[in-house]
Amino acid sequence: MRTFVTADTSFEEVTWRQGSEETMTSRFAVLEVRPSGKEATRTAQEQAGGRGSWDGVLPLRTLLVEQPEEAGEPTGYWMSNLPAHTAMADLVRWAKMRWRIEHDYRELKHGLGLDHFEGRTWRGWHHHVTLVTAAQAFLTLRCHDPKAPWHRPNPLPDPRRTPRPAEVLDRHLHHLRPPPQNQQDQSQNLTKHY
């Protein structure tokens, strides 16, 4: 891969997001390449309508190359089937989206209980994942809603601690809980005692 980057390759500085301490910025270049290999050949043949219709020319792909200012050689490569004239800021943002995906996955796992499923059926697992995903979508929309009031639960043990997603979901869905039952009405008790 390093052979594609020469001294003539022009790099452009791109900022893709604001980090916790500073903006995330690096230098990137966009190149057009023809990937080789079995997968690229098979895909090209399928797109041409079969082996007999293929002209033998592999399709062009866009290669995004990252080389920070202080690095002597490229540190990252991303291949895409998007056209080379796609805005570099968009290519970089999509290439660096892995951080956001990992962050969301960690939130799904630790905050909403994605990893708490202990059943044995595909249907049960599918229901669990669907509900966790729906909760994540609700929280994401709720956090980005400019009209949504944001109240911290009182009291918080640590004022610097932000509420976990499950706490936020619980606070917003408390009205869906059934009302507390009258303690004197024992006829509704369905627990079987042996």
PDB file of N, CA and C in Angstrom, residues 109-186:
ATOM      1  N   LYS A 109     -24.320  -2.134  25.563  1.00  0.00           N
ATOM      2  CA  LYS A 109     -23.915  -3.241  26.415  1.00  0.00           C
ATOM      3  C   LYS A 109     -24.011  -2.893  27.892  1.00  0.00           C
ATOM      4  N   HIS A 110     -23.390  -1.811  28.280  1.00  0.00           N
ATOM      5  CA  HIS A 110     -23.282  -1.491  29.697  1.00  0.00           C
ATOM      6  C   HIS A 110     -24.467  -0.698  30.230  1.00  0.00           C
ATOM      7  N   GLY A 111     -25.013   0.198  29.436  1.00  0.00           N
ATOM      8  CA  GLY A 111     -26.096   1.042  29.916  1.00  0.00           C
ATOM      9  C   GLY A 111     -27.477   0.460  29.746  1.00  0.00           C
ATOM     10  N   LEU A 112     -27.680  -0.309  28.678  1.00  0.00           N
ATOM     11  CA  LEU A 112     -29.018  -0.807  28.381  1.00  0.00           C
ATOM     12  C   LEU A 112     -29.148  -2.320  28.475  1.00  0.00           C
ATOM     13  N   GLY A 113     -28.087  -3.029  28.775  1.00  0.00           N
ATOM     14  CA  GLY A 113     -28.175  -4.454  29.043  1.00  0.00           C
ATOM     15  C   GLY A 113     -28.203  -5.366  27.842  1.00  0.00           C
ATOM     16  N   LEU A 114     -27.534  -4.987  26.759  1.00  0.00           N
ATOM     17  CA  LEU A 114     -27.495  -5.849  25.583  1.00  0.00           C
ATOM     18  C   LEU A 114     -26.897  -7.216  25.914  1.00  0.00           C
ATOM     19  N   ASP A 115     -25.923  -7.233  26.812  1.00  0.00           N
ATOM     20  CA  ASP A 115     -25.251  -8.490  27.137  1.00  0.00           C
ATOM     21  C   ASP A 115     -25.908  -9.254  28.295  1.00  0.00           C
ATOM     22  N   HIS A 116     -27.102  -8.860  28.714  1.00  0.00           N
ATOM     23  CA  HIS A 116     -27.768  -9.525  29.840  1.00  0.00           C
ATOM     24  C   HIS A 116     -28.687 -10.662  29.430  1.00  0.00           C
ATOM     25  N   PHE A 117     -28.783 -10.961  28.164  1.00  0.00           N
ATOM     26  CA  PHE A 117     -29.686 -12.018  27.723  1.00  0.00           C
ATOM     27  C   PHE A 117     -29.120 -13.384  28.107  1.00  0.00           C
ATOM     28  N   GLU A 118     -29.945 -14.200  28.744  1.00  0.00           N
ATOM     29  CA  GLU A 118     -29.508 -15.532  29.162  1.00  0.00           C
ATOM     30  C   GLU A 118     -30.423 -16.624  28.635  1.00  0.00           C
ATOM     31  N   GLY A 119     -31.227 -16.318  27.659  1.00  0.00           N
ATOM     32  CA  GLY A 119     -32.135 -17.314  27.107  1.00  0.00           C
ATOM     33  C   GLY A 119     -31.434 -18.255  26.155  1.00  0.00           C
ATOM     34  N   ARG A 120     -32.210 -19.146  25.574  1.00  0.00           N
ATOM     35  CA  ARG A 120     -31.618 -20.150  24.687  1.00  0.00           C
ATOM     36  C   ARG A 120     -32.257 -20.180  23.308  1.00  0.00           C
ATOM     37  N   THR A 121     -33.225 -19.328  23.051  1.00  0.00           N
ATOM     38  CA  THR A 121     -33.905 -19.394  21.757  1.00  0.00           C
ATOM     39  C   THR A 121     -33.546 -18.183  20.906  1.00  0.00           C
ATOM     40  N   TRP A 122     -33.601 -18.392  19.615  1.00  0.00           N
ATOM     41  CA  TRP A 122     -33.361 -17.309  18.667  1.00  0.00           C
ATOM     42  C   TRP A 122     -34.422 -16.234  18.845  1.00  0.00           C
ATOM     43  N   ARG A 123     -35.662 -16.636  19.009  1.00  0.00           N
ATOM     44  CA  ARG A 123     -36.757 -15.678  19.148  1.00  0.00           C
ATOM     45  C   ARG A 123     -36.582 -14.817  20.400  1.00  0.00           C
ATOM     46  N   GLY A 124     -36.202 -15.430  21.507  1.00  0.00           N
ATOM     47  CA  GLY A 124     -35.974 -14.668  22.733  1.00  0.00           C
ATOM     48  C   GLY A 124     -34.832 -13.685  22.590  1.00  0.00           C
ATOM     49  N   TRP A 125     -33.736 -14.134  21.979  1.00  0.00           N
ATOM     50  CA  TRP A 125     -32.601 -13.240  21.754  1.00  0.00           C
ATOM     51  C   TRP A 125     -33.007 -12.093  20.831  1.00  0.00           C
ATOM     52  N   HIS A 126     -33.755 -12.414  19.796  1.00  0.00           N
ATOM     53  CA  HIS A 126     -34.186 -11.394  18.847  1.00  0.00           C
ATOM     54  C   HIS A 126     -35.074 -10.359  19.538  1.00  0.00           C
ATOM     55  N   HIS A 127     -35.980 -10.795  20.394  1.00  0.00           N
ATOM     56  CA  HIS A 127     -36.831  -9.856  21.133  1.00  0.00           C
ATOM     57  C   HIS A 127     -35.983  -8.972  22.039  1.00  0.00           C
ATOM     58  N   HIS A 128     -35.028  -9.568  22.736  1.00  0.00           N
ATOM     59  CA  HIS A 128     -34.167  -8.807  23.641  1.00  0.00           C
ATOM     60  C   HIS A 128     -33.392  -7.733  22.878  1.00  0.00           C
ATOM     61  N   VAL A 129     -32.762  -8.120  21.780  1.00  0.00           N
ATOM     62  CA  VAL A 129     -31.971  -7.168  20.989  1.00  0.00           C
ATOM     63  C   VAL A 129     -32.866  -6.069  20.409  1.00  0.00           C
ATOM     64  N   THR A 130     -34.069  -6.439  19.980  1.00  0.00           N
ATOM     65  CA  THR A 130     -34.998  -5.448  19.430  1.00  0.00           C
ATOM     66  C   THR A 130     -35.381  -4.416  20.483  1.00  0.00           C
ATOM     67  N   LEU A 131     -35.689  -4.863  21.689  1.00  0.00           N
ATOM     68  CA  LEU A 131     -36.064  -3.927  22.746  1.00  0.00           C
ATOM     69  C   LEU A 131     -34.897  -3.038  23.165  1.00  0.00           C
ATOM     70  N   VAL A 132     -33.705  -3.604  23.249  1.00  0.00           N
ATOM     71  CA  VAL A 132     -32.533  -2.800  23.600  1.00  0.00           C
ATOM     72  C   VAL A 132     -32.266  -1.761  22.515  1.00  0.00           C
ATOM     73  N   THR A 133     -32.395  -2.163  21.258  1.00  0.00           N
ATOM     74  CA  THR A 133     -32.179  -1.234  20.147  1.00  0.00           C
ATOM     75  C   THR A 133     -33.235  -0.138  20.142  1.00  0.00           C
ATOM     76  N   ALA A 134     -34.479  -0.487  20.428  1.00  0.00           N
ATOM     77  CA  ALA A 134     -35.544   0.515  20.499  1.00  0.00           C
ATOM     78  C   ALA A 134     -35.269   1.504  21.633  1.00  0.00           C
ATOM     79  N   ALA A 135     -34.796   1.009  22.763  1.00  0.00           N
ATOM     80  CA  ALA A 135     -34.454   1.888  23.877  1.00  0.00           C
ATOM     81  C   ALA A 135     -33.320   2.830  23.499  1.00  0.00           C
ATOM     82  N   GLN A 136     -32.318   2.298  22.793  1.00  0.00           N
ATOM     83  CA  GLN A 136     -31.201   3.136  22.337  1.00  0.00           C
ATOM     84  C   GLN A 136     -31.691   4.208  21.372  1.00  0.00           C
ATOM     85  N   ALA A 137     -32.567   3.843  20.444  1.00  0.00           N
ATOM     86  CA  ALA A 137     -33.109   4.824  19.500  1.00  0.00           C
ATOM     87  C   ALA A 137     -33.897   5.897  20.235  1.00  0.00           C
ATOM     88  N   PHE A 138     -34.711   5.490  21.205  1.00  0.00           N
ATOM     89  CA  PHE A 138     -35.485   6.452  21.988  1.00  0.00           C
ATOM     90  C   PHE A 138     -34.561   7.430  22.697  1.00  0.00           C
ATOM     91  N   LEU A 139     -33.537   6.918  23.365  1.00  0.00           N
ATOM     92  CA  LEU A 139     -32.621   7.790  24.096  1.00  0.00           C
ATOM     93  C   LEU A 139     -31.856   8.723  23.168  1.00  0.00           C
ATOM     94  N   THR A 140     -31.457   8.211  22.018  1.00  0.00           N
ATOM     95  CA  THR A 140     -30.737   9.056  21.066  1.00  0.00           C
ATOM     96  C   THR A 140     -31.626  10.188  20.584  1.00  0.00           C
ATOM     97  N   LEU A 141     -32.854   9.872  20.214  1.00  0.00           N
ATOM     98  CA  LEU A 141     -33.781  10.924  19.780  1.00  0.00           C
ATOM     99  C   LEU A 141     -34.096  11.887  20.908  1.00  0.00           C
ATOM    100  N   ARG A 142     -34.245  11.375  22.095  1.00  0.00           N
ATOM    101  CA  ARG A 142     -34.551  12.214  23.253  1.00  0.00           C
ATOM    102  C   ARG A 142     -33.393  13.167  23.549  1.00  0.00           C
ATOM    103  N   CYS A 143     -32.180  12.686  23.452  1.00  0.00           N
ATOM    104  CA  CYS A 143     -31.016  13.539  23.727  1.00  0.00           C
ATOM    105  C   CYS A 143     -30.848  14.639  22.687  1.00  0.00           C
ATOM    106  N   HIS A 144     -31.270  14.371  21.461  1.00  0.00           N
ATOM    107  CA  HIS A 144     -31.100  15.354  20.391  1.00  0.00           C
ATOM    108  C   HIS A 144     -32.343  16.213  20.177  1.00  0.00           C
ATOM    109  N   ASP A 145     -33.368  16.029  20.989  1.00  0.00           N
ATOM    110  CA  ASP A 145     -34.590  16.821  20.870  1.00  0.00           C
ATOM    111  C   ASP A 145     -34.386  18.146  21.595  1.00  0.00           C
ATOM    112  N   PRO A 146     -34.392  19.278  20.868  1.00  0.00           N
ATOM    113  CA  PRO A 146     -34.130  20.564  21.524  1.00  0.00           C
ATOM    114  C   PRO A 146     -35.259  20.979  22.472  1.00  0.00           C
ATOM    115  N   LYS A 147     -36.451  20.420  22.308  1.00  0.00           N
ATOM    116  CA  LYS A 147     -37.580  20.803  23.152  1.00  0.00           C
ATOM    117  C   LYS A 147     -37.705  19.934  24.396  1.00  0.00           C
ATOM    118  N   ALA A 148     -36.944  18.862  24.467  1.00  0.00           N
ATOM    119  CA  ALA A 148     -37.070  17.936  25.590  1.00  0.00           C
ATOM    120  C   ALA A 148     -36.434  18.545  26.836  1.00  0.00           C
ATOM    121  N   PRO A 149     -37.184  18.603  27.935  1.00  0.00           N
ATOM    122  CA  PRO A 149     -36.575  19.104  29.180  1.00  0.00           C
ATOM    123  C   PRO A 149     -35.596  18.069  29.708  1.00  0.00           C
ATOM    124  N   TRP A 150     -34.513  18.542  30.230  1.00  0.00           N
ATOM    125  CA  TRP A 150     -33.504  17.631  30.762  1.00  0.00           C
ATOM    126  C   TRP A 150     -33.358  17.946  32.241  1.00  0.00           C
ATOM    127  N   HIS A 151     -33.887  17.052  33.060  1.00  0.00           N
ATOM    128  CA  HIS A 151     -33.801  17.229  34.508  1.00  0.00           C
ATOM    129  C   HIS A 151     -32.951  16.115  35.076  1.00  0.00           C
ATOM    130  N   ARG A 152     -32.003  16.514  35.901  1.00  0.00           N
ATOM    131  CA  ARG A 152     -31.189  15.503  36.572  1.00  0.00           C
ATOM    132  C   ARG A 152     -32.001  14.900  37.706  1.00  0.00           C
ATOM    133  N   PRO A 153     -31.887  13.590  37.896  1.00  0.00           N
ATOM    134  CA  PRO A 153     -32.584  13.000  39.030  1.00  0.00           C
ATOM    135  C   PRO A 153     -31.976  13.506  40.336  1.00  0.00           C
ATOM    136  N   ASN A 154     -32.805  13.743  41.315  1.00  0.00           N
ATOM    137  CA  ASN A 154     -32.322  14.221  42.612  1.00  0.00           C
ATOM    138  C   ASN A 154     -32.446  13.126  43.637  1.00  0.00           C
ATOM    139  N   PRO A 155     -31.542  12.952  44.512  1.00  0.00           N
ATOM    140  CA  PRO A 155     -30.211  13.556  44.474  1.00  0.00           C
ATOM    141  C   PRO A 155     -29.250  12.649  43.717  1.00  0.00           C
ATOM    142  N   LEU A 156     -28.266  13.246  43.115  1.00  0.00           N
ATOM    143  CA  LEU A 156     -27.201  12.461  42.481  1.00  0.00           C
ATOM    144  C   LEU A 156     -26.074  12.294  43.492  1.00  0.00           C
ATOM    145  N   PRO A 157     -25.539  11.089  43.646  1.00  0.00           N
ATOM    146  CA  PRO A 157     -24.459  10.911  44.592  1.00  0.00           C
ATOM    147  C   PRO A 157     -23.222  11.725  44.231  1.00  0.00           C
ATOM    148  N   ASP A 158     -22.952  11.864  42.966  1.00  0.00           N
ATOM    149  CA  ASP A 158     -21.784  12.608  42.501  1.00  0.00           C
ATOM    150  C   ASP A 158     -22.260  13.603  41.458  1.00  0.00           C
ATOM    151  N   PRO A 159     -22.157  14.906  41.702  1.00  0.00           N
ATOM    152  CA  PRO A 159     -22.676  15.880  40.736  1.00  0.00           C
ATOM    153  C   PRO A 159     -21.962  15.839  39.390  1.00  0.00           C
ATOM    154  N   ARG A 160     -20.746  15.277  39.334  1.00  0.00           N
ATOM    155  CA  ARG A 160     -20.032  15.205  38.057  1.00  0.00           C
ATOM    156  C   ARG A 160     -20.463  14.005  37.244  1.00  0.00           C
ATOM    157  N   ARG A 161     -21.195  13.070  37.864  1.00  0.00           N
ATOM    158  CA  ARG A 161     -21.597  11.844  37.180  1.00  0.00           C
ATOM    159  C   ARG A 161     -22.817  12.119  36.313  1.00  0.00           C
ATOM    160  N   THR A 162     -22.748  11.735  35.056  1.00  0.00           N
ATOM    161  CA  THR A 162     -23.916  11.854  34.190  1.00  0.00           C
ATOM    162  C   THR A 162     -24.762  10.600  34.337  1.00  0.00           C
ATOM    163  N   PRO A 163     -26.087  10.741  34.230  1.00  0.00           N
ATOM    164  CA  PRO A 163     -26.934   9.562  34.400  1.00  0.00           C
ATOM    165  C   PRO A 163     -26.692   8.534  33.301  1.00  0.00           C
ATOM    166  N   ARG A 164     -26.762   7.259  33.672  1.00  0.00           N
ATOM    167  CA  ARG A 164     -26.623   6.184  32.698  1.00  0.00           C
ATOM    168  C   ARG A 164     -27.847   6.159  31.807  1.00  0.00           C
ATOM    169  N   PRO A 165     -27.723   5.643  30.579  1.00  0.00           N
ATOM    170  CA  PRO A 165     -28.876   5.604  29.677  1.00  0.00           C
ATOM    171  C   PRO A 165     -30.080   4.883  30.272  1.00  0.00           C
ATOM    172  N   ALA A 166     -29.849   3.831  31.049  1.00  0.00           N
ATOM    173  CA  ALA A 166     -30.979   3.109  31.645  1.00  0.00           C
ATOM    174  C   ALA A 166     -31.713   3.990  32.650  1.00  0.00           C
ATOM    175  N   GLU A 167     -30.972   4.850  33.376  1.00  0.00           N
ATOM    176  CA  GLU A 167     -31.621   5.765  34.313  1.00  0.00           C
ATOM    177  C   GLU A 167     -32.469   6.787  33.578  1.00  0.00           C
ATOM    178  N   VAL A 168     -31.947   7.294  32.470  1.00  0.00           N
ATOM    179  CA  VAL A 168     -32.708   8.257  31.671  1.00  0.00           C
ATOM    180  C   VAL A 168     -33.969   7.606  31.126  1.00  0.00           C
ATOM    181  N   LEU A 169     -33.847   6.390  30.596  1.00  0.00           N
ATOM    182  CA  LEU A 169     -35.001   5.681  30.063  1.00  0.00           C
ATOM    183  C   LEU A 169     -36.029   5.426  31.164  1.00  0.00           C
ATOM    184  N   ASP A 170     -35.572   5.013  32.333  1.00  0.00           N
ATOM    185  CA  ASP A 170     -36.474   4.747  33.450  1.00  0.00           C
ATOM    186  C   ASP A 170     -37.214   6.018  33.858  1.00  0.00           C
ATOM    187  N   ARG A 171     -36.509   7.145  33.860  1.00  0.00           N
ATOM    188  CA  ARG A 171     -37.137   8.409  34.250  1.00  0.00           C
ATOM    189  C   ARG A 171     -38.227   8.817  33.259  1.00  0.00           C
ATOM    190  N   HIS A 172     -38.018   8.536  31.973  1.00  0.00           N
ATOM    191  CA  HIS A 172     -38.990   8.948  30.966  1.00  0.00           C
ATOM    192  C   HIS A 172     -40.150   7.974  30.815  1.00  0.00           C
ATOM    193  N   LEU A 173     -39.978   6.742  31.243  1.00  0.00           N
ATOM    194  CA  LEU A 173     -41.024   5.743  31.061  1.00  0.00           C
ATOM    195  C   LEU A 173     -41.732   5.374  32.358  1.00  0.00           C
ATOM    196  N   HIS A 174     -41.523   6.158  33.424  1.00  0.00           N
ATOM    197  CA  HIS A 174     -42.115   5.808  34.712  1.00  0.00           C
ATOM    198  C   HIS A 174     -43.634   5.787  34.666  1.00  0.00           C
ATOM    199  N   HIS A 175     -44.249   6.563  33.772  1.00  0.00           N
ATOM    200  CA  HIS A 175     -45.708   6.605  33.701  1.00  0.00           C
ATOM    201  C   HIS A 175     -46.309   5.329  33.101  1.00  0.00           C
ATOM    202  N   LEU A 176     -45.479   4.467  32.498  1.00  0.00           N
ATOM    203  CA  LEU A 176     -45.980   3.226  31.937  1.00  0.00           C
ATOM    204  C   LEU A 176     -46.055   2.101  32.970  1.00  0.00           C
ATOM    205  N   ARG A 177     -45.470   2.319  34.133  1.00  0.00           N
ATOM    206  CA  ARG A 177     -45.519   1.297  35.170  1.00  0.00           C
ATOM    207  C   ARG A 177     -46.941   1.175  35.713  1.00  0.00           C
ATOM    208  N   PRO A 178     -47.358  -0.028  36.066  1.00  0.00           N
ATOM    209  CA  PRO A 178     -48.693  -0.172  36.652  1.00  0.00           C
ATOM    210  C   PRO A 178     -48.725   0.500  38.021  1.00  0.00           C
ATOM    211  N   PRO A 179     -49.870   1.046  38.401  1.00  0.00           N
ATOM    212  CA  PRO A 179     -49.954   1.698  39.717  1.00  0.00           C
ATOM    213  C   PRO A 179     -49.751   0.666  40.818  1.00  0.00           C
ATOM    214  N   PRO A 180     -49.243   1.090  41.970  1.00  0.00           N
ATOM    215  CA  PRO A 180     -49.035   0.135  43.057  1.00  0.00           C
ATOM    216  C   PRO A 180     -50.368  -0.461  43.512  1.00  0.00           C
ATOM    217  N   GLN A 181     -50.346  -1.730  43.781  1.00  0.00           N
ATOM    218  CA  GLN A 181     -51.561  -2.431  44.178  1.00  0.00           C
ATOM    219  C   GLN A 181     -51.841  -2.198  45.656  1.00  0.00           C
ATOM    220  N   ASN A 182     -53.104  -2.253  45.988  1.00  0.00           N
ATOM    221  CA  ASN A 182     -53.508  -2.099  47.374  1.00  0.00           C
ATOM    222  C   ASN A 182     -53.014  -3.301  48.160  1.00  0.00           C
ATOM    223  N   GLN A 183     -52.339  -3.042  49.256  1.00  0.00           N
ATOM    224  CA  GLN A 183     -51.760  -4.122  50.041  1.00  0.00           C
ATOM    225  C   GLN A 183     -52.825  -5.026  50.652  1.00  0.00           C
ATOM    226  N   GLN A 184     -54.055  -4.509  50.852  1.00  0.00           N
ATOM    227  CA  GLN A 184     -55.097  -5.311  51.488  1.00  0.00           C
ATOM    228  C   GLN A 184     -55.738  -6.295  50.521  1.00  0.00           C
ATOM    229  N   ASP A 185     -55.594  -6.058  49.214  1.00  0.00           N
ATOM    230  CA  ASP A 185     -56.225  -6.934  48.235  1.00  0.00           C
ATOM    231  C   ASP A 185     -55.289  -8.105  47.939  1.00  0.00           C
ATOM    232  N   GLN A 186     -55.527  -9.235  48.589  1.00  0.00           N
ATOM    233  CA  GLN A 186     -54.686 -10.410  48.411  1.00  0.00           C
ATOM    234  C   GLN A 186     -55.218 -11.350  47.342  1.00  0.00           C
TER     235      GLN A 186
END
